[in-house]
XYZ file of C-alpha atoms in Angstrom:
438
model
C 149.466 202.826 83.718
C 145.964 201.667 83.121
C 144.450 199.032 85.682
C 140.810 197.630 84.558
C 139.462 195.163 87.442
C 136.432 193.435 88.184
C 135.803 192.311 84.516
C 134.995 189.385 82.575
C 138.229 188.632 80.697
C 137.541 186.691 77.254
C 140.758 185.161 75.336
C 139.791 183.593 72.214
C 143.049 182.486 71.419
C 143.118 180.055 74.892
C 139.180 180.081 75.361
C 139.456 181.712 79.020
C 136.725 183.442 80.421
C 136.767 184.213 83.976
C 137.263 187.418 86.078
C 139.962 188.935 86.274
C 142.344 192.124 86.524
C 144.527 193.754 83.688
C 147.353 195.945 84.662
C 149.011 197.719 81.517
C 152.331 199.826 80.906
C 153.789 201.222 78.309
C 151.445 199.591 75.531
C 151.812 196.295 77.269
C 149.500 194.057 79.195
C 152.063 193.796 82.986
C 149.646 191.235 84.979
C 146.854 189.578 84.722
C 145.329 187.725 87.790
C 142.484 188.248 90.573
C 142.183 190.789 93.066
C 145.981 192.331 91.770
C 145.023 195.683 94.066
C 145.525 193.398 96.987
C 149.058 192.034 95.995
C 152.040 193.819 97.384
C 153.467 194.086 93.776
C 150.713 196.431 93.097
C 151.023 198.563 96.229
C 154.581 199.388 95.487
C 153.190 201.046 92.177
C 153.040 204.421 92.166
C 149.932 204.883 92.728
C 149.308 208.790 91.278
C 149.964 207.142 87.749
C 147.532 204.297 88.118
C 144.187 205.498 85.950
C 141.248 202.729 86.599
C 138.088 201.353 84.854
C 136.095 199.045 86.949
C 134.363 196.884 84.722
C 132.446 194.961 86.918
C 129.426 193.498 84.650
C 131.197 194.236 81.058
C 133.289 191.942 79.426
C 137.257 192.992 78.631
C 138.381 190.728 75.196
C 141.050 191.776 72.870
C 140.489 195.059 70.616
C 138.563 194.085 67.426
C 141.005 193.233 64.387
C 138.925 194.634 60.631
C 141.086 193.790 57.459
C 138.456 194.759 55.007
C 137.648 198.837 55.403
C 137.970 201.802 52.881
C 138.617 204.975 54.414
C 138.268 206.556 51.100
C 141.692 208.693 51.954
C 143.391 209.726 49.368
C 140.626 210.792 46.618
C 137.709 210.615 48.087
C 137.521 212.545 51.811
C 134.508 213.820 51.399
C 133.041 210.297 51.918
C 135.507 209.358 54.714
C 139.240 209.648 55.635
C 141.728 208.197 57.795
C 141.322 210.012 60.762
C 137.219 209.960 60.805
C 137.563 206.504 59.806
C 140.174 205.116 63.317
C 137.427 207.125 65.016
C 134.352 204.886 63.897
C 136.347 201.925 64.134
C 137.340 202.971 68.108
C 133.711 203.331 69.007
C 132.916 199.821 67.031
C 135.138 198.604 70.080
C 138.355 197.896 66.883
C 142.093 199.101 67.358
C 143.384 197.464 64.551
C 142.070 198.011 60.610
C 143.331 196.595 57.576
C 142.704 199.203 54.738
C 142.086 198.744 51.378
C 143.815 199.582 47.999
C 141.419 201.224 46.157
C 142.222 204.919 46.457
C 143.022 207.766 44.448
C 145.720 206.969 43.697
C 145.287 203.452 44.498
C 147.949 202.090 46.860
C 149.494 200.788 43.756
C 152.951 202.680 44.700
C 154.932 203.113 47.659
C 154.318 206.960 47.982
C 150.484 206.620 48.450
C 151.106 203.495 50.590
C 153.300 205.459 53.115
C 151.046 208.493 52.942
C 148.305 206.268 54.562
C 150.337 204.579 56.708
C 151.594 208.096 57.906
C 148.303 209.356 58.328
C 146.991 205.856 60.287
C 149.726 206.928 62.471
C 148.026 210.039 63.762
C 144.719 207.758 65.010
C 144.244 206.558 68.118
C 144.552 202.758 67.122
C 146.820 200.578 64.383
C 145.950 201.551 60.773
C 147.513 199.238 58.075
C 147.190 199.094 54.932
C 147.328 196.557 51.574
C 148.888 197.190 48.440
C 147.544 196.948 44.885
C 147.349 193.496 43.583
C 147.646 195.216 39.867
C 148.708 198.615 38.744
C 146.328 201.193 39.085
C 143.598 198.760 39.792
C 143.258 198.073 36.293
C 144.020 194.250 36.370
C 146.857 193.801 33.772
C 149.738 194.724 35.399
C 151.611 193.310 38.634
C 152.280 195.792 40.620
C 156.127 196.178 42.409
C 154.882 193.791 45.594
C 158.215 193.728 47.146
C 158.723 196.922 46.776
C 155.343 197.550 48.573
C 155.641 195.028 51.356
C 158.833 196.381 52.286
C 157.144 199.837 52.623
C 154.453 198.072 54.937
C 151.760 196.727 52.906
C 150.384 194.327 55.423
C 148.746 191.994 52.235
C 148.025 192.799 48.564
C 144.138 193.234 47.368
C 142.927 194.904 44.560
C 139.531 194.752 46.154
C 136.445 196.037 44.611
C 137.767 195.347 40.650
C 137.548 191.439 40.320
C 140.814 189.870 38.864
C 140.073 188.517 35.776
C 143.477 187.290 34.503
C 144.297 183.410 35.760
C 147.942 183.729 34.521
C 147.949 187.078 36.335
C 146.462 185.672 39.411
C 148.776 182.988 40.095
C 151.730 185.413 39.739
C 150.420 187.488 41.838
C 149.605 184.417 44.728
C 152.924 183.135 43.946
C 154.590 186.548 44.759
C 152.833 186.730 48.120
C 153.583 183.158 48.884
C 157.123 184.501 48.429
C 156.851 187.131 50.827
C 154.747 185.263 53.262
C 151.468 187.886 52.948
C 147.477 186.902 52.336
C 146.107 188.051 49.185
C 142.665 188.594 49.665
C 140.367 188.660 46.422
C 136.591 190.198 45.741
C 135.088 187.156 43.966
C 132.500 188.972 41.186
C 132.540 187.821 37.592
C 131.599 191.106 35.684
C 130.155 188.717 32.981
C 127.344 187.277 35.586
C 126.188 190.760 36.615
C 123.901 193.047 34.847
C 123.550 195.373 37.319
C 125.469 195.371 40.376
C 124.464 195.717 44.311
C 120.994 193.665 44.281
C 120.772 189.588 43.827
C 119.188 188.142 40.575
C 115.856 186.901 41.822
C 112.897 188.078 43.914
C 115.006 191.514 45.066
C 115.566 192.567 41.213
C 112.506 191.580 39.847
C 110.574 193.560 42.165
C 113.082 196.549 40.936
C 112.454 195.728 37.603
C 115.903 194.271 36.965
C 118.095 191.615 36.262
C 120.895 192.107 39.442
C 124.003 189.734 39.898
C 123.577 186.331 39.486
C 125.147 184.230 42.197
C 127.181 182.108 39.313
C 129.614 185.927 39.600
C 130.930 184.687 43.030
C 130.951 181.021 42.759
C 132.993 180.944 39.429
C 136.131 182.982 41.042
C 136.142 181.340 43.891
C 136.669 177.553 42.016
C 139.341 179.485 40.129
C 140.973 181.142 42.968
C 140.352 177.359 45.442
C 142.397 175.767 42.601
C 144.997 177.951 42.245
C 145.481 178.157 46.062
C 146.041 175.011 45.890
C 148.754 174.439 43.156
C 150.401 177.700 44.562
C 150.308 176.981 48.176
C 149.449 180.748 49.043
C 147.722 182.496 51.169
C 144.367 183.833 49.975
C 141.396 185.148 51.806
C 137.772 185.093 49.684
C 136.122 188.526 50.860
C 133.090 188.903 51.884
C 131.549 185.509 50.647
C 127.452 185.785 50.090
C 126.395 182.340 49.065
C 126.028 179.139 49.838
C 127.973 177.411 47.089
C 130.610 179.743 48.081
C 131.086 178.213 51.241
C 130.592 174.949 50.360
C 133.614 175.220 48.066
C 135.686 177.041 50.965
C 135.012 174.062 53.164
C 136.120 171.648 50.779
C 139.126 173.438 49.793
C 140.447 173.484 53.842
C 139.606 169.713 54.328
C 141.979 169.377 50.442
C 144.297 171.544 53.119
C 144.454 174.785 50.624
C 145.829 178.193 52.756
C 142.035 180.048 52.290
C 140.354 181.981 54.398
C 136.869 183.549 54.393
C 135.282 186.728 55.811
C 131.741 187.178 56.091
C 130.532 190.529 56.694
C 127.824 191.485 59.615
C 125.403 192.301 56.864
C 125.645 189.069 55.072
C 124.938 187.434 58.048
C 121.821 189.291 59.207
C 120.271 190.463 56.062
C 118.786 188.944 52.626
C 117.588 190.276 49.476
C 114.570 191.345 51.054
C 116.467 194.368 52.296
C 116.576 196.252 49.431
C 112.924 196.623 49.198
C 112.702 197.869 52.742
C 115.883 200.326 52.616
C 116.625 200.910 48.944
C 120.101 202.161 48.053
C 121.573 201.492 51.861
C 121.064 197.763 51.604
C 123.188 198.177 47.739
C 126.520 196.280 48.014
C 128.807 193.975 46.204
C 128.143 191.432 46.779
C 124.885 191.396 47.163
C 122.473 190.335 49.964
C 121.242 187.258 48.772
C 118.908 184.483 50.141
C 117.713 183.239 53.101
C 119.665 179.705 52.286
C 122.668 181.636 51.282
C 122.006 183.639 54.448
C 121.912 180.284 57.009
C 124.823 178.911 55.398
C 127.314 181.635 55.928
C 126.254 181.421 59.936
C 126.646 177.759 59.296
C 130.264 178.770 58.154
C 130.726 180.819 60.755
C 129.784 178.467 63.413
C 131.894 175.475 61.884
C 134.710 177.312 61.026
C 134.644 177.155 57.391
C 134.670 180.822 57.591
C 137.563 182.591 60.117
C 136.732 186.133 60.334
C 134.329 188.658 60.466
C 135.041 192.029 58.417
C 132.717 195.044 58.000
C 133.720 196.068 54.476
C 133.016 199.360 55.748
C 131.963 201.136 53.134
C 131.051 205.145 53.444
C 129.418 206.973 50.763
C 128.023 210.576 51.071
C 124.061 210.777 51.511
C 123.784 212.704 47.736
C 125.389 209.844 46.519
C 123.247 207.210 47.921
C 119.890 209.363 46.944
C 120.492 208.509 43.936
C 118.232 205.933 41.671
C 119.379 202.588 42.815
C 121.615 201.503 39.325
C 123.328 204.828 39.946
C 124.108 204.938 43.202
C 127.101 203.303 44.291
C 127.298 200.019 46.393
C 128.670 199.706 50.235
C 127.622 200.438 53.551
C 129.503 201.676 56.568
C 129.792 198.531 59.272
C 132.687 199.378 61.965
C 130.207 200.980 64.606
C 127.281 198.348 64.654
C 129.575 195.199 64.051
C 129.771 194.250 67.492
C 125.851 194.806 68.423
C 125.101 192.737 65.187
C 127.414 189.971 65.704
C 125.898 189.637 69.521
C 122.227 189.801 68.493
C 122.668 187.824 65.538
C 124.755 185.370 66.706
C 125.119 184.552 70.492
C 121.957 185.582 71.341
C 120.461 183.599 69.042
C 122.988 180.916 70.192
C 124.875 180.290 66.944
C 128.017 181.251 68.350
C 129.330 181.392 71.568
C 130.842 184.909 72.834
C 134.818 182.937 72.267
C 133.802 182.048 68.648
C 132.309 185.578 68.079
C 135.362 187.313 69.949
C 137.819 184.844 67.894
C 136.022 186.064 64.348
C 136.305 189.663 65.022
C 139.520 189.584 66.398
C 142.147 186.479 66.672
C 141.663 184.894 63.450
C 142.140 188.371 61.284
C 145.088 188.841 63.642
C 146.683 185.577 62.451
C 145.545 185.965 59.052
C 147.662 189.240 58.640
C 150.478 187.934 61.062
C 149.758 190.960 63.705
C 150.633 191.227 67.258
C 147.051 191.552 68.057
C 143.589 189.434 68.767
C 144.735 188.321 72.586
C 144.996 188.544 76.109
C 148.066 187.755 77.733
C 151.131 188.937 80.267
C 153.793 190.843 77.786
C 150.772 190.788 75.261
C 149.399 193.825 73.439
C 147.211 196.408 76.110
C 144.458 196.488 72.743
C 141.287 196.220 74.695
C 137.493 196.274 73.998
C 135.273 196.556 77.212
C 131.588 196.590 76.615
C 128.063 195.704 77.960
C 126.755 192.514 76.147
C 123.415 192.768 77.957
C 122.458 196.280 76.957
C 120.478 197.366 74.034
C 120.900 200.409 71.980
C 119.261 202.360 68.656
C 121.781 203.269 66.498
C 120.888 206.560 64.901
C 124.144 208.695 64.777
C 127.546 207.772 63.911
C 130.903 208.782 64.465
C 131.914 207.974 61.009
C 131.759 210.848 58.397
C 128.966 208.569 56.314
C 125.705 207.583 57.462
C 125.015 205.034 54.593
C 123.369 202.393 56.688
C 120.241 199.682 56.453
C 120.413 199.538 60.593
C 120.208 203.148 61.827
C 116.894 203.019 63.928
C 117.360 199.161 64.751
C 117.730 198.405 68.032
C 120.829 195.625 68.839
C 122.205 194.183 71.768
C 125.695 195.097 73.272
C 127.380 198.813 73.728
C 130.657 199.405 74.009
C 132.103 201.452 76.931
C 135.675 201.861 76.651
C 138.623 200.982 73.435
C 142.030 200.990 74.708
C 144.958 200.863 72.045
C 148.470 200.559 73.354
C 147.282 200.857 76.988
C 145.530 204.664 76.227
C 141.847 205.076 75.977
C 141.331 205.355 72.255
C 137.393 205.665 72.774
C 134.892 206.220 75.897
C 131.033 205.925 76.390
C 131.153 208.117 78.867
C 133.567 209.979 81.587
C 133.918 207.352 84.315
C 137.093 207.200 84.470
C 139.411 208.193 87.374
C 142.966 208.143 88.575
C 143.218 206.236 92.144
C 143.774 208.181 94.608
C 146.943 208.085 96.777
């Protein structure tokens, strides 16, 4: 039994905030209330089995929900796998991950799908995983989706290779409408992009290049808005980057289409700019864009146009990212400053409150993916996240096997102190931690 007291408990699925006590067994949350230590309940526990974490001055919220990371595992381990992957997400403060498809082999079949579901179950927290959208990632093909969802693909993605076929892409939202999932699409028009990872304006030219014009992302997501609509699914936009883009998501929720949005922590704190300052790290897909496009995904954000927060955590080895910049490959890794971004970013900057922030990174994805996860409540999942919002703290070493960054030596707000996962310590800051004495 774990018994945290003394903190301040955040629920952004009922908006409470006040202080309170957590008493967990056997994965679940037992009580919540004040003072429980004094009740007589509690002092006919036994008391030898009671561990404790007084988190007087932190705040306890839900465990962080991600369902947009690559853990590069199978086919590519020497950038990241499953198991160094749960460990970056545990010291981001996140005990449930939502993994993408694009493997080798790609989660196209149920083999590959149940070897990294297998291998999630060997982390500390809840690894899932989504299937291929298309077979082999190669955008022609349907893959078998209820053969996949049966073997626990928690949504269907076939993230990081736009969809180009409309016929294709309504089958494909009309199969997960069937089976009640979220397809999630990566909105990126090859024909708009002539080179990939950098914007096309002040960013490229200063490269000497031509980058991705914005016209990539907003011409997939009127396809996939319209389609959403005739086909009543599900569909999340990933990691949306400009402004148009969430202009059109707004309009397509007030219509009353089923679409979601993520916005990433980078998207939210960085522009164009970036990639003159850090070079390769700040190279993603999308890319960072401008300081408009920047101001009106926070706008999103704050509204509620856009319902979650993802990392698209993204590792790549450091040879890899040494490259020049149109050969090395786009992403950076996100699960271990999410937190400190969102907080110094966003609430301290009062954009968002601590609820909306908590909600982003951990409610809505919850919902979104239908798991039992993103709350605080008696019976409820013991996923917790207690950390420091007042600190600050340079990021220069991570747990994850990558280092591919634009924020190591930037100081943020926040730490986190302690992930718990089923009611066991998945990560801790430090060794505070003691059983009660009898």
């Amino acid at each position: 039994m774990l018994y945290i007291k003394n903190g301040l408990c955040i629920d952004p699925g009922t908006g409470m905030e006040k202080i309170c006590d957590i008493l967990t067994e056997g994965g679940r949350i037992l009580k919540m209330g004040e003072r429980l230590e004094e009740t007589e309940e509690f002092r006919r526990l036994p008391r030898h089995e009671i561990q404790t974490i007084d988190a007087e001055g932190y705040i306890v919220a839900p465990g962080f929900v991600d369902v947009h990371v690559h853990f590069r595992d199978p086919g590519f381990t020497d950038k990241e796998d499953i198991l160094t992957g749960a460990a970056a997400a545990a010291a981001g403060g996140f005990t449930s991950v939502v993994m993408m498809a694009n493997t080798k082999p790609a989660a196209d079949n149920e083999d590959t799908l149940r070897y990294m579901l297998e291998r999630g179950r060997d982390t500390p927290i809840h690894v899932y995983a989504c299937g291929a959208v298309t077979k082999n990632l190669e955008g022609r093909e349907l893959t078998d989706m209820k053969g996949l969802k049966a073997a626990g693909a928690a949504g269907f993605t076939d993230d990081g290779k736009p969809l180009m076929d409309e016929a294709l892409v309504r089958r494909a939202m009309e199969e997960c409408k069937e089976l009640g999932v979220p397809v999630s699409f990566h909105e990126e028009d090859p024909a708009y992009i002539r080179e990939s990872g950098v914007n096309a304006g002040e960013a490229a030219e200063a490269l000497g290049l031509t980058g991705a014009d914005r016209q990539a992302e907003i011409s997939l997501i009127k396809r996939d808005i319209r389609l959403a609509l005739q086909t009543g699914a599900c569909v999340n936009i990933q990691h949306i980057s400009t402004k148009e883009g969430v202009e059109l998501v707004r309009e397509a929720k007030a219509e009353g289409a089923d679409v979601h949005a993520e916005a990433t922590p980078h998207h939210f704190t960085l522009t164009e700019n970036a990639v003159e300052k850090h070079g390769t790290l700040a190279k993603m897909n999308p890319p960072l864009r401008t300081e408009e496009d920047k101001a009106a995904i926070i706008e999103g954000l704050r509204d509620g146009t856009i319902d979650l927060i993802a990392t698209d955590h993204a590792p790549h080895t450091k040879e890899e990212k040494g490259k020049s910049f149109t050969e090395a490959p786009s992403g950076i890794i996100g699960l271990e400053t999410a937190l400190a971004l969102g907080i110094t970013e966003l609430v301290e900057k009062k954009r968002l409150t601590m609820v909306q922030l908590l909600g982003k990174m951990s409610f809505n994805p919850a919902k979104l993916y239908g798991l039992d996860a993103g709350y605080l409540a008696e019976g409820g999942p013991a996923d917790l996240v207690i950390f420091d919002p007042d600190c600050s703290q340079t990021f220069w070493k991570f747990i994850s096997k990558a280092a591919n960054s634009p924020f190591t030596g930037r100081s943020l707000r926040s730490e986190i102190e302690y992930t718990i996962c089923a009611g066991k310590v998945a990560y801790i800051r430090n060794m505070s931690m003691e059983a009660l004495d009898d």
